[in-house]
CSV table of C-alpha atoms in Angstrom, one decimal:
chain,number,residue,atom,x,y,z
A,1306,UNK,CA,-146.0,7.5,-12.4
A,1307,UNK,CA,-146.9,9.8,-9.5
A,1308,UNK,CA,-144.4,12.1,-8.4
A,1309,UNK,CA,-143.3,10.0,-5.3
A,1310,UNK,CA,-142.3,7.1,-7.4
A,1311,UNK,CA,-140.2,9.6,-9.2
A,1312,UNK,CA,-138.4,11.1,-6.7
A,1313,UNK,CA,-137.2,8.3,-4.1
A,1314,UNK,CA,-135.1,7.0,-6.8
A,1315,UNK,CA,-133.6,10.3,-7.4
A,1316,UNK,CA,-133.2,11.0,-3.9
A,1317,UNK,CA,-131.2,7.5,-3.5
A,1318,UNK,CA,-128.8,8.4,-6.3
A,1319,UNK,CA,-128.3,11.5,-4.7
A,1320,UNK,CA,-127.0,10.4,-2.1
A,1321,UNK,CA,-124.2,8.1,-3.7
A,1322,UNK,CA,-123.8,11.2,-6.1
A,1323,UNK,CA,-122.8,13.0,-2.9
A,1324,UNK,CA,-120.5,9.9,-1.2
A,1325,UNK,CA,-118.3,10.3,-5.2
A,1326,UNK,CA,-116.6,13.3,-3.7
A,1327,UNK,CA,-116.0,13.0,-0.1
A,1328,UNK,CA,-112.4,11.7,0.7
A,1329,UNK,CA,-111.8,8.3,1.2
A,1330,UNK,CA,-112.1,6.4,4.4
A,1331,UNK,CA,-110.0,3.4,3.7
A,1332,UNK,CA,-107.4,2.7,6.3
A,1333,UNK,CA,-104.4,0.4,4.9
A,1334,UNK,CA,-104.8,-1.8,8.3
A,1335,UNK,CA,-102.4,-3.8,9.4
A,1336,UNK,CA,-99.4,-2.1,7.5
A,1337,UNK,CA,-100.5,1.3,8.8
A,1338,UNK,CA,-102.2,1.9,12.5
A,1339,UNK,CA,-104.4,5.0,12.9
A,1340,UNK,CA,-103.7,6.8,16.4
A,1341,UNK,CA,-106.3,6.3,19.1
A,1342,UNK,CA,-108.1,8.7,21.3
A,1343,UNK,CA,-106.7,10.0,24.5
A,1344,UNK,CA,-109.4,7.9,26.0
A,1345,UNK,CA,-109.6,4.8,23.7
A,1346,UNK,CA,-110.7,1.8,25.7
A,1347,UNK,CA,-108.2,-1.2,25.0
A,1348,UNK,CA,-106.8,-3.5,27.0
A,1349,UNK,CA,-106.6,-3.4,30.5
A,1350,UNK,CA,-103.6,-2.3,32.9
A,1351,UNK,CA,-102.8,-3.1,36.5
A,1352,UNK,CA,-101.0,-0.2,37.8
A,1353,UNK,CA,-97.9,0.0,40.5
A,1354,UNK,CA,-97.1,3.0,42.8
A,1355,UNK,CA,-93.8,4.9,42.4
A,1356,UNK,CA,-92.1,2.6,44.6
A,1357,UNK,CA,-93.5,-0.6,42.6
A,1358,UNK,CA,-96.1,-1.9,45.2
A,1359,UNK,CA,-99.3,-3.0,43.4
A,1360,UNK,CA,-102.3,-0.5,43.3
A,1361,UNK,CA,-104.4,-3.8,43.4
A,1362,UNK,CA,-105.8,-4.4,46.6
A,1363,UNK,CA,-107.7,-7.5,46.1
A,1364,UNK,CA,-111.6,-6.0,46.9
A,1365,UNK,CA,-113.1,-8.1,43.5
A,1366,UNK,CA,-115.4,-4.8,43.2
A,1367,UNK,CA,-114.1,-4.9,39.1
A,1368,UNK,CA,-115.0,-7.9,39.4
A,1369,UNK,CA,-118.4,-7.5,40.7
A,1370,UNK,CA,-119.0,-4.4,38.4
A,1371,UNK,CA,-118.3,-6.4,35.1
A,1372,UNK,CA,-121.6,-7.1,32.9
A,1373,UNK,CA,-120.1,-9.6,31.0
A,1374,UNK,CA,-118.7,-12.1,33.8
A,1375,UNK,CA,-115.4,-11.1,32.3
A,1376,UNK,CA,-113.1,-10.7,35.4
A,1377,UNK,CA,-111.9,-13.2,38.3
A,1378,UNK,CA,-109.9,-12.2,41.3
A,1379,UNK,CA,-108.6,-13.7,44.3
A,1380,UNK,CA,-107.6,-11.3,47.2
A,1381,UNK,CA,-105.0,-12.2,49.5
A,1382,UNK,CA,-103.3,-11.0,52.9
A,1383,UNK,CA,-99.9,-9.2,53.1
A,1384,UNK,CA,-97.5,-10.0,55.4
A,1385,UNK,CA,-94.1,-8.7,56.5
A,1386,UNK,CA,-92.1,-10.7,55.1
A,1387,UNK,CA,-94.1,-10.8,51.7
A,1388,UNK,CA,-95.8,-7.6,50.8
A,1389,UNK,CA,-97.5,-7.0,47.0
A,1390,UNK,CA,-99.3,-3.9,48.4
A,1391,UNK,CA,-100.3,-0.9,51.2
A,1392,UNK,CA,-102.9,-1.9,53.4
A,1393,UNK,CA,-104.0,-5.9,54.8
A,1394,UNK,CA,-104.7,-7.0,50.8
A,1395,UNK,CA,-103.7,-7.7,47.8
A,1396,UNK,CA,-104.7,-9.2,44.6
A,1397,UNK,CA,-103.1,-12.7,44.1
A,1398,UNK,CA,-104.9,-13.8,41.6
A,1399,UNK,CA,-106.3,-11.9,38.7
A,1400,UNK,CA,-107.3,-13.0,35.1
A,1401,UNK,CA,-109.7,-11.1,32.6
A,1402,UNK,CA,-111.3,-13.1,29.7
A,1403,UNK,CA,-111.2,-10.8,26.5
A,1404,UNK,CA,-113.3,-13.6,24.9
A,1405,UNK,CA,-115.9,-11.8,26.8
A,1406,UNK,CA,-114.9,-8.7,27.5
A,1407,UNK,CA,-116.9,-6.1,25.8
A,1408,UNK,CA,-114.1,-2.8,26.9
A,1409,UNK,CA,-117.0,-1.3,28.8
A,1410,UNK,CA,-114.7,0.7,31.2
A,1411,UNK,CA,-117.0,-0.2,34.2
A,1412,UNK,CA,-114.4,-2.1,35.8
A,1413,UNK,CA,-112.2,0.9,35.5
A,1414,UNK,CA,-114.9,3.4,37.0
A,1415,UNK,CA,-115.4,0.6,40.5
A,1416,UNK,CA,-111.5,0.7,40.9
A,1417,UNK,CA,-111.1,2.2,44.3
A,1418,UNK,CA,-107.7,3.1,44.4
A,1419,UNK,CA,-107.0,4.0,40.2
A,1420,UNK,CA,-105.0,0.0,40.0
A,1421,UNK,CA,-106.7,-0.8,36.9
A,1422,UNK,CA,-107.2,1.6,33.6
A,1423,UNK,CA,-107.4,0.9,30.1
A,1424,UNK,CA,-104.5,1.0,27.2
A,1425,UNK,CA,-104.8,2.2,23.6
A,1426,UNK,CA,-103.9,-1.5,22.6
A,1427,UNK,CA,-106.7,-3.4,20.8
A,1428,UNK,CA,-104.7,-6.0,18.9
A,1429,UNK,CA,-105.7,-8.9,21.1
A,1430,UNK,CA,-107.6,-11.5,18.4
A,1431,UNK,CA,-105.6,-14.7,19.3
A,1432,UNK,CA,-106.6,-18.5,17.6
A,1433,UNK,CA,-107.4,-19.9,21.1
A,1434,UNK,CA,-109.8,-19.1,23.8
A,1435,UNK,CA,-106.9,-19.8,26.4
A,1436,UNK,CA,-104.7,-17.5,25.3
A,1437,UNK,CA,-107.5,-14.5,25.6
A,1438,UNK,CA,-107.1,-15.2,29.1
A,1439,UNK,CA,-104.9,-12.6,30.4
A,1440,UNK,CA,-103.4,-13.4,33.7
A,1441,UNK,CA,-102.0,-10.7,36.4
A,1442,UNK,CA,-98.2,-11.0,35.1
A,1443,UNK,CA,-99.4,-9.8,31.6
A,1444,UNK,CA,-101.7,-7.2,32.7
A,1445,UNK,CA,-99.3,-5.9,35.4
A,1446,UNK,CA,-97.3,-2.4,34.2
A,1447,UNK,CA,-93.5,-2.7,34.0
A,1448,UNK,CA,-90.9,-1.4,36.4
A,1449,UNK,CA,-89.7,2.2,36.4
A,1450,UNK,CA,-86.7,4.1,37.9
A,1451,UNK,CA,-87.4,4.7,41.8
A,1452,UNK,CA,-89.4,1.6,41.8
A,1453,UNK,CA,-89.0,-2.6,43.4
A,1454,UNK,CA,-90.5,-5.4,42.4
A,1455,UNK,CA,-92.7,-6.4,44.7
A,1456,UNK,CA,-92.9,-8.1,47.4
A,1457,UNK,CA,-91.1,-5.3,49.9
A,1458,UNK,CA,-91.9,-3.4,52.7
A,1459,UNK,CA,-93.7,-0.5,52.5
A,1460,UNK,CA,-91.4,3.0,52.5
A,1461,UNK,CA,-90.5,3.1,56.3
A,1462,UNK,CA,-93.0,5.6,58.4
A,1463,UNK,CA,-95.6,5.7,56.0
A,1464,UNK,CA,-99.3,4.1,56.2
A,1465,UNK,CA,-101.2,3.2,53.1
A,1466,UNK,CA,-103.3,6.5,53.2
A,1467,UNK,CA,-99.8,8.1,52.3
A,1468,UNK,CA,-99.7,6.1,49.2
A,1469,UNK,CA,-102.8,7.2,48.2
A,1470,UNK,CA,-102.3,10.9,48.8
A,1471,UNK,CA,-99.0,10.4,46.1
A,1472,UNK,CA,-96.8,10.9,49.4
A,1473,UNK,CA,-94.6,7.8,48.4
A,1474,UNK,CA,-92.6,8.9,44.9
A,1475,UNK,CA,-90.2,5.6,44.9
A,1476,UNK,CA,-88.4,3.0,47.0
A,1477,UNK,CA,-86.6,3.9,49.9
A,1478,UNK,CA,-82.8,3.7,49.7
A,1479,UNK,CA,-81.8,0.1,50.4
A,1480,UNK,CA,-85.1,-1.1,49.7
A,1481,UNK,CA,-85.0,-5.3,48.5
A,1482,UNK,CA,-87.1,-7.3,47.1
A,1483,UNK,CA,-88.6,-10.2,49.4
A,1484,UNK,CA,-88.9,-13.8,49.4
A,1485,UNK,CA,-92.4,-14.7,47.4
A,1486,UNK,CA,-92.9,-18.1,49.4
A,1487,UNK,CA,-96.6,-18.0,48.4
A,1488,UNK,CA,-95.4,-18.6,44.7
A,1489,UNK,CA,-93.3,-21.2,45.7
A,1490,UNK,CA,-90.0,-19.4,46.0
A,1491,UNK,CA,-87.2,-20.5,49.0
A,1492,UNK,CA,-85.1,-18.0,50.8
A,1493,UNK,CA,-82.0,-17.8,49.8
A,1494,UNK,CA,-79.8,-19.1,53.1
A,1495,UNK,CA,-82.4,-22.0,52.9
A,1496,UNK,CA,-81.8,-22.7,49.2
A,1497,UNK,CA,-77.9,-22.6,50.8
A,1498,UNK,CA,-78.5,-25.4,53.1
A,1499,UNK,CA,-80.8,-27.6,50.8
A,1500,UNK,CA,-77.8,-27.2,48.4
A,1501,UNK,CA,-75.1,-28.0,50.5
A,1502,UNK,CA,-77.0,-31.2,52.2
A,1503,UNK,CA,-77.5,-32.3,48.4
A,1504,UNK,CA,-73.7,-31.8,47.8
A,1505,UNK,CA,-73.1,-34.2,51.3
A,1506,UNK,CA,-75.4,-36.6,50.0
A,1507,UNK,CA,-73.6,-36.6,46.4
A,1508,UNK,CA,-70.4,-37.2,48.1
A,1509,UNK,CA,-71.3,-40.0,50.5
């Protein structure tokens, strides 16, 4: 037997022998969760401005940047009666298909308003494909102190550029939520009138 044929098995067992003394890497998942890195690429999040308006402007750059075609966006125009974001447009429909998403983060890099970021949440498995399609409502961040749920008016005396410069730190006093007519909501006064008409019809 040549020296090479004799040394090859020994070299292989040498790797095994070294591994015997290394610390075991077994994780007791899901009972114990390992802390993820600060810049971990997990589930996406749609962010808000400090007053509650949405940062997404419906530009669709994230959808264009996605190599897996996992993002679907429909933009719409803001109005003074129903405003979701500073500026002209907002993301009316926003969906991410996690059956396709590869969590590469290219969509985050493409976003011009820092509306889209990635969280540390990685438990996205589900039993159905439909459940893996996350909607805007599921991705939108929650409200914190000083925020008013959109739609509502911009901070008085400001422009959209003031929001991106960080000059708006919260909702103006007295800011109230507008009626989301595009989502089928009815103004309060109209709802009262319709209720009164229904009551009159019942009495008649």
